[in-house]
Amino acid sequence: DPQRDFAFSIDRCSDITTHTFNIRAAIVLSHSIKELYVKVDLIINGKTILSYSETLCEPGHSKLIFCGKKKGEHLYYEGPVTLGIKEIPQGDYTISAKLTNEDHVTVACADFTVKNYLDY
Protein backbone atom coordinates (compact mmCIF):
# COMPACT_ATOMS: atom_id res chain seq x y z
CA ASP A 1 0.00 0.00 0.00
CA PRO A 2 1.80 3.16 -1.15
CA GLN A 3 0.03 5.43 1.36
CA ARG A 4 0.82 3.62 4.63
CA ASP A 5 3.36 1.32 6.17
CA PHE A 6 2.51 -2.35 5.83
CA ALA A 7 4.78 -5.24 6.71
CA PHE A 8 4.37 -8.77 5.33
CA SER A 9 6.70 -11.73 5.44
CA ILE A 10 6.64 -15.40 4.45
CA ASP A 11 8.83 -18.09 5.99
CA ARG A 12 10.30 -20.78 3.70
CA CYS A 13 9.09 -19.25 0.45
CA SER A 14 10.73 -22.01 -1.61
CA ASP A 15 8.46 -24.63 0.02
CA ILE A 16 5.16 -22.80 -0.54
CA THR A 17 3.71 -25.27 -3.01
CA THR A 18 3.76 -28.35 -0.81
CA HIS A 19 4.17 -27.31 2.82
CA THR A 20 2.57 -25.20 5.48
CA PHE A 21 4.38 -21.90 5.89
CA ASN A 22 4.02 -19.05 8.35
CA ILE A 23 3.05 -15.51 7.42
CA ARG A 24 3.30 -12.32 9.43
CA ALA A 25 1.53 -9.05 8.64
CA ALA A 26 1.41 -5.76 10.53
CA ILE A 27 -0.14 -2.34 9.94
CA VAL A 28 -1.00 0.82 11.89
CA LEU A 29 -4.64 1.67 11.23
CA SER A 30 -5.29 5.00 9.54
CA HIS A 31 -9.07 4.46 9.95
CA SER A 32 -11.23 2.78 12.59
CA ILE A 33 -12.87 -0.57 11.83
CA LYS A 34 -16.55 -0.73 12.76
CA GLU A 35 -17.37 -2.51 9.53
CA LEU A 36 -14.82 -4.15 7.27
CA TYR A 37 -15.19 -5.57 3.79
CA VAL A 38 -12.64 -7.49 1.73
CA LYS A 39 -12.41 -7.83 -2.03
CA VAL A 40 -9.86 -10.23 -3.49
CA ASP A 41 -9.07 -10.76 -7.18
CA LEU A 42 -7.01 -13.61 -8.63
CA ILE A 43 -5.27 -12.52 -11.80
CA ILE A 44 -3.46 -15.09 -13.95
CA ASN A 45 -1.31 -13.92 -16.84
CA GLY A 46 -3.01 -10.51 -16.81
CA LYS A 47 -6.62 -11.78 -16.79
CA THR A 48 -8.92 -11.67 -13.77
CA ILE A 49 -10.00 -15.27 -13.17
CA LEU A 50 -11.76 -14.96 -9.83
CA SER A 51 -13.25 -12.14 -7.75
CA TYR A 52 -14.31 -12.72 -4.16
CA SER A 53 -15.84 -10.33 -1.63
CA GLU A 54 -17.01 -10.80 1.93
CA THR A 55 -18.07 -8.83 4.98
CA LEU A 56 -15.53 -9.45 7.75
CA CYS A 57 -16.81 -7.06 10.44
CA GLU A 58 -20.24 -5.62 11.08
CA PRO A 59 -22.10 -4.56 14.24
CA GLY A 60 -23.03 -7.62 16.27
CA HIS A 61 -21.25 -10.04 13.93
CA SER A 62 -17.47 -10.08 13.61
CA LYS A 63 -15.35 -12.80 12.03
CA LEU A 64 -11.98 -11.34 13.07
CA ILE A 65 -10.48 -10.39 16.43
CA PHE A 66 -9.43 -6.95 15.21
CA CYS A 67 -12.98 -5.81 14.41
CA GLY A 68 -13.69 -2.66 16.40
CA LYS A 69 -10.08 -1.46 16.47
CA LYS A 70 -9.57 2.30 16.44
CA LYS A 71 -7.53 4.60 14.23
CA GLY A 72 -3.86 4.55 15.28
CA GLU A 73 -3.95 1.06 16.79
CA HIS A 74 -1.61 -1.65 15.53
CA LEU A 75 -2.85 -4.79 13.81
CA TYR A 76 -0.62 -7.83 13.82
CA TYR A 77 -1.33 -11.29 12.46
CA GLU A 78 0.93 -14.32 12.54
CA GLY A 79 -0.15 -17.80 11.57
CA PRO A 80 0.17 -20.80 9.30
CA VAL A 81 -1.07 -21.04 5.71
CA THR A 82 -1.31 -24.27 3.73
CA LEU A 83 -1.87 -24.15 0.00
CA GLY A 84 -1.59 -27.90 -0.62
CA ILE A 85 -0.82 -27.37 -4.28
CA LYS A 86 1.24 -30.12 -5.91
CA GLU A 87 2.18 -28.11 -8.98
CA ILE A 88 1.79 -24.51 -10.06
CA PRO A 89 1.55 -24.11 -13.86
CA GLN A 90 3.96 -21.61 -15.39
CA GLY A 91 2.80 -18.01 -15.50
CA ASP A 92 2.26 -14.80 -13.56
CA TYR A 93 -0.15 -14.97 -10.62
CA THR A 94 -1.35 -11.88 -8.79
CA ILE A 95 -3.61 -11.73 -5.77
CA SER A 96 -5.02 -8.25 -5.28
CA ALA A 97 -6.68 -7.60 -1.92
CA LYS A 98 -8.49 -4.47 -0.72
CA LEU A 99 -10.02 -3.87 2.72
CA THR A 100 -12.57 -1.05 3.06
CA ASN A 101 -14.53 0.23 6.04
CA GLU A 102 -18.12 1.39 6.46
CA ASP A 103 -17.28 4.76 4.87
CA HIS A 104 -15.85 2.99 1.77
CA VAL A 105 -12.39 4.21 2.78
CA THR A 106 -9.49 1.88 2.02
CA VAL A 107 -8.11 0.52 5.31
CA ALA A 108 -5.42 -1.57 3.60
CA CYS A 109 -4.62 -2.91 0.17
CA ALA A 110 -1.91 -5.12 -1.23
CA ASP A 111 -0.94 -6.99 -4.38
CA PHE A 112 1.02 -10.23 -4.12
CA THR A 113 2.66 -11.52 -7.28
CA VAL A 114 4.19 -14.93 -7.94
CA LYS A 115 6.04 -15.55 -11.19
CA ASN A 116 6.60 -19.21 -11.99
CA TYR A 117 8.73 -20.15 -14.97
CA LEU A 118 10.35 -23.30 -13.58
CA ASP A 119 9.86 -26.75 -15.03
CA TYR A 120 8.93 -29.39 -12.47
PDB file of N, CA, C and O in Angstrom, residues 92-119:
ATOM      1  N   ASP A  92       2.269 -15.878 -14.540  1.00  0.00           N
ATOM      2  CA  ASP A  92       2.265 -14.801 -13.558  1.00  0.00           C
ATOM      3  C   ASP A  92       0.947 -14.846 -12.797  1.00  0.00           C
ATOM      4  O   ASP A  92      -0.128 -14.800 -13.413  1.00  0.00           O
ATOM      5  N   TYR A  93       1.024 -14.911 -11.476  1.00  0.00           N
ATOM      6  CA  TYR A  93      -0.151 -14.969 -10.620  1.00  0.00           C
ATOM      7  C   TYR A  93      -0.139 -13.763  -9.693  1.00  0.00           C
ATOM      8  O   TYR A  93       0.857 -13.519  -9.020  1.00  0.00           O
ATOM      9  N   THR A  94      -1.237 -13.025  -9.672  1.00  0.00           N
ATOM     10  CA  THR A  94      -1.350 -11.877  -8.788  1.00  0.00           C
ATOM     11  C   THR A  94      -2.620 -12.010  -7.967  1.00  0.00           C
ATOM     12  O   THR A  94      -3.690 -12.303  -8.499  1.00  0.00           O
ATOM     13  N   ILE A  95      -2.467 -11.807  -6.664  1.00  0.00           N
ATOM     14  CA  ILE A  95      -3.615 -11.727  -5.772  1.00  0.00           C
ATOM     15  C   ILE A  95      -3.696 -10.278  -5.322  1.00  0.00           C
ATOM     16  O   ILE A  95      -2.743  -9.745  -4.757  1.00  0.00           O
ATOM     17  N   SER A  96      -4.804  -9.644  -5.635  1.00  0.00           N
ATOM     18  CA  SER A  96      -5.022  -8.251  -5.284  1.00  0.00           C
ATOM     19  C   SER A  96      -6.095  -8.196  -4.203  1.00  0.00           C
ATOM     20  O   SER A  96      -7.204  -8.676  -4.409  1.00  0.00           O
ATOM     21  N   ALA A  97      -5.746  -7.650  -3.043  1.00  0.00           N
ATOM     22  CA  ALA A  97      -6.684  -7.597  -1.919  1.00  0.00           C
ATOM     23  C   ALA A  97      -6.897  -6.147  -1.484  1.00  0.00           C
ATOM     24  O   ALA A  97      -5.954  -5.356  -1.439  1.00  0.00           O
ATOM     25  N   LYS A  98      -8.152  -5.818  -1.168  1.00  0.00           N
ATOM     26  CA  LYS A  98      -8.487  -4.473  -0.716  1.00  0.00           C
ATOM     27  C   LYS A  98      -9.470  -4.576   0.442  1.00  0.00           C
ATOM     28  O   LYS A  98     -10.496  -5.254   0.327  1.00  0.00           O
ATOM     29  N   LEU A  99      -9.150  -3.927   1.556  1.00  0.00           N
ATOM     30  CA  LEU A  99     -10.020  -3.874   2.719  1.00  0.00           C
ATOM     31  C   LEU A  99     -10.591  -2.467   2.831  1.00  0.00           C
ATOM     32  O   LEU A  99      -9.836  -1.493   2.819  1.00  0.00           O
ATOM     33  N   THR A 100     -11.917  -2.354   2.908  1.00  0.00           N
ATOM     34  CA  THR A 100     -12.568  -1.051   3.063  1.00  0.00           C
ATOM     35  C   THR A 100     -13.455  -1.058   4.296  1.00  0.00           C
ATOM     36  O   THR A 100     -13.937  -2.105   4.722  1.00  0.00           O
ATOM     37  N   ASN A 101     -13.663   0.125   4.857  1.00  0.00           N
ATOM     38  CA  ASN A 101     -14.528   0.227   6.041  1.00  0.00           C
ATOM     39  C   ASN A 101     -15.922   0.704   5.655  1.00  0.00           C
ATOM     40  O   ASN A 101     -16.261   0.794   4.478  1.00  0.00           O
ATOM     41  N   GLU A 102     -16.723   1.014   6.683  1.00  0.00           N
ATOM     42  CA  GLU A 102     -18.124   1.389   6.459  1.00  0.00           C
ATOM     43  C   GLU A 102     -18.289   2.680   5.662  1.00  0.00           C
ATOM     44  O   GLU A 102     -19.327   2.923   5.063  1.00  0.00           O
ATOM     45  N   ASP A 103     -17.242   3.510   5.637  1.00  0.00           N
ATOM     46  CA  ASP A 103     -17.278   4.757   4.872  1.00  0.00           C
ATOM     47  C   ASP A 103     -16.694   4.582   3.473  1.00  0.00           C
ATOM     48  O   ASP A 103     -16.428   5.563   2.785  1.00  0.00           O
ATOM     49  N   HIS A 104     -16.452   3.330   3.069  1.00  0.00           N
ATOM     50  CA  HIS A 104     -15.852   2.990   1.775  1.00  0.00           C
ATOM     51  C   HIS A 104     -14.440   3.542   1.629  1.00  0.00           C
ATOM     52  O   HIS A 104     -13.960   3.773   0.523  1.00  0.00           O
ATOM     53  N   VAL A 105     -13.776   3.756   2.766  1.00  0.00           N
ATOM     54  CA  VAL A 105     -12.389   4.209   2.785  1.00  0.00           C
ATOM     55  C   VAL A 105     -11.493   2.977   2.816  1.00  0.00           C
ATOM     56  O   VAL A 105     -11.766   2.021   3.538  1.00  0.00           O
ATOM     57  N   THR A 106     -10.423   2.998   2.046  1.00  0.00           N
ATOM     58  CA  THR A 106      -9.490   1.878   2.025  1.00  0.00           C
ATOM     59  C   THR A 106      -8.704   1.836   3.332  1.00  0.00           C
ATOM     60  O   THR A 106      -8.004   2.794   3.670  1.00  0.00           O
ATOM     61  N   VAL A 107      -8.853   0.735   4.064  1.00  0.00           N
ATOM     62  CA  VAL A 107      -8.111   0.518   5.307  1.00  0.00           C
ATOM     63  C   VAL A 107      -6.737  -0.057   4.984  1.00  0.00           C
ATOM     64  O   VAL A 107      -5.731   0.318   5.567  1.00  0.00           O
ATOM     65  N   ALA A 108      -6.691  -0.977   4.044  1.00  0.00           N
ATOM     66  CA  ALA A 108      -5.425  -1.568   3.600  1.00  0.00           C
ATOM     67  C   ALA A 108      -5.639  -2.185   2.227  1.00  0.00           C
ATOM     68  O   ALA A 108      -6.738  -2.611   1.883  1.00  0.00           O
ATOM     69  N   CYS A 109      -4.569  -2.224   1.452  1.00  0.00           N
ATOM     70  CA  CYS A 109      -4.618  -2.909   0.173  1.00  0.00           C
ATOM     71  C   CYS A 109      -3.231  -3.444  -0.139  1.00  0.00           C
ATOM     72  O   CYS A 109      -2.235  -2.901   0.339  1.00  0.00           O
ATOM     73  N   ALA A 110      -3.195  -4.529  -0.882  1.00  0.00           N
ATOM     74  CA  ALA A 110      -1.910  -5.124  -1.230  1.00  0.00           C
ATOM     75  C   ALA A 110      -2.076  -6.000  -2.460  1.00  0.00           C
ATOM     76  O   ALA A 110      -3.135  -6.573  -2.697  1.00  0.00           O
ATOM     77  N   ASP A 111      -1.025  -6.073  -3.248  1.00  0.00           N
ATOM     78  CA  ASP A 111      -0.943  -6.989  -4.383  1.00  0.00           C
ATOM     79  C   ASP A 111       0.227  -7.927  -4.121  1.00  0.00           C
ATOM     80  O   ASP A 111       1.313  -7.476  -3.775  1.00  0.00           O
ATOM     81  N   PHE A 112      -0.020  -9.222  -4.269  1.00  0.00           N
ATOM     82  CA  PHE A 112       1.015 -10.233  -4.119  1.00  0.00           C
ATOM     83  C   PHE A 112       1.179 -10.911  -5.467  1.00  0.00           C
ATOM     84  O   PHE A 112       0.215 -11.391  -6.048  1.00  0.00           O
ATOM     85  N   THR A 113       2.418 -10.951  -5.969  1.00  0.00           N
ATOM     86  CA  THR A 113       2.659 -11.522  -7.279  1.00  0.00           C
ATOM     87  C   THR A 113       3.646 -12.681  -7.175  1.00  0.00           C
ATOM     88  O   THR A 113       4.666 -12.571  -6.503  1.00  0.00           O
ATOM     89  N   VAL A 114       3.306 -13.784  -7.840  1.00  0.00           N
ATOM     90  CA  VAL A 114       4.188 -14.933  -7.941  1.00  0.00           C
ATOM     91  C   VAL A 114       4.422 -15.181  -9.424  1.00  0.00           C
ATOM     92  O   VAL A 114       3.475 -15.289 -10.196  1.00  0.00           O
ATOM     93  N   LYS A 115       5.685 -15.249  -9.810  1.00  0.00           N
ATOM     94  CA  LYS A 115       6.041 -15.550 -11.195  1.00  0.00           C
ATOM     95  C   LYS A 115       6.680 -16.927 -11.198  1.00  0.00           C
ATOM     96  O   LYS A 115       7.675 -17.140 -10.521  1.00  0.00           O
ATOM     97  N   ASN A 116       6.084 -17.855 -11.942  1.00  0.00           N
ATOM     98  CA  ASN A 116       6.600 -19.211 -11.988  1.00  0.00           C
ATOM     99  C   ASN A 116       6.966 -19.555 -13.427  1.00  0.00           C
ATOM    100  O   ASN A 116       6.097 -19.665 -14.294  1.00  0.00           O
ATOM    101  N   TYR A 117       8.255 -19.733 -13.653  1.00  0.00           N
ATOM    102  CA  TYR A 117       8.734 -20.145 -14.974  1.00  0.00           C
ATOM    103  C   TYR A 117       9.687 -21.319 -14.857  1.00  0.00           C
ATOM    104  O   TYR A 117      10.555 -21.520 -15.672  1.00  0.00           O
ATOM    105  N   LEU A 118       9.516 -22.122 -13.786  1.00  0.00           N
ATOM    106  CA  LEU A 118      10.352 -23.298 -13.579  1.00  0.00           C
ATOM    107  C   LEU A 118       9.667 -24.553 -14.075  1.00  0.00           C
ATOM    108  O   LEU A 118       8.452 -24.703 -13.948  1.00  0.00           O
ATOM    109  N   ASP A 119      10.409 -25.458 -14.636  1.00  0.00           N
ATOM    110  CA  ASP A 119       9.862 -26.753 -15.025  1.00  0.00           C
ATOM    111  C   ASP A 119       9.977 -27.695 -13.839  1.00  0.00           C
ATOM    112  O   ASP A 119      11.005 -27.752 -13.173  1.00  0.00           O
TER     113      ASP A 119
END
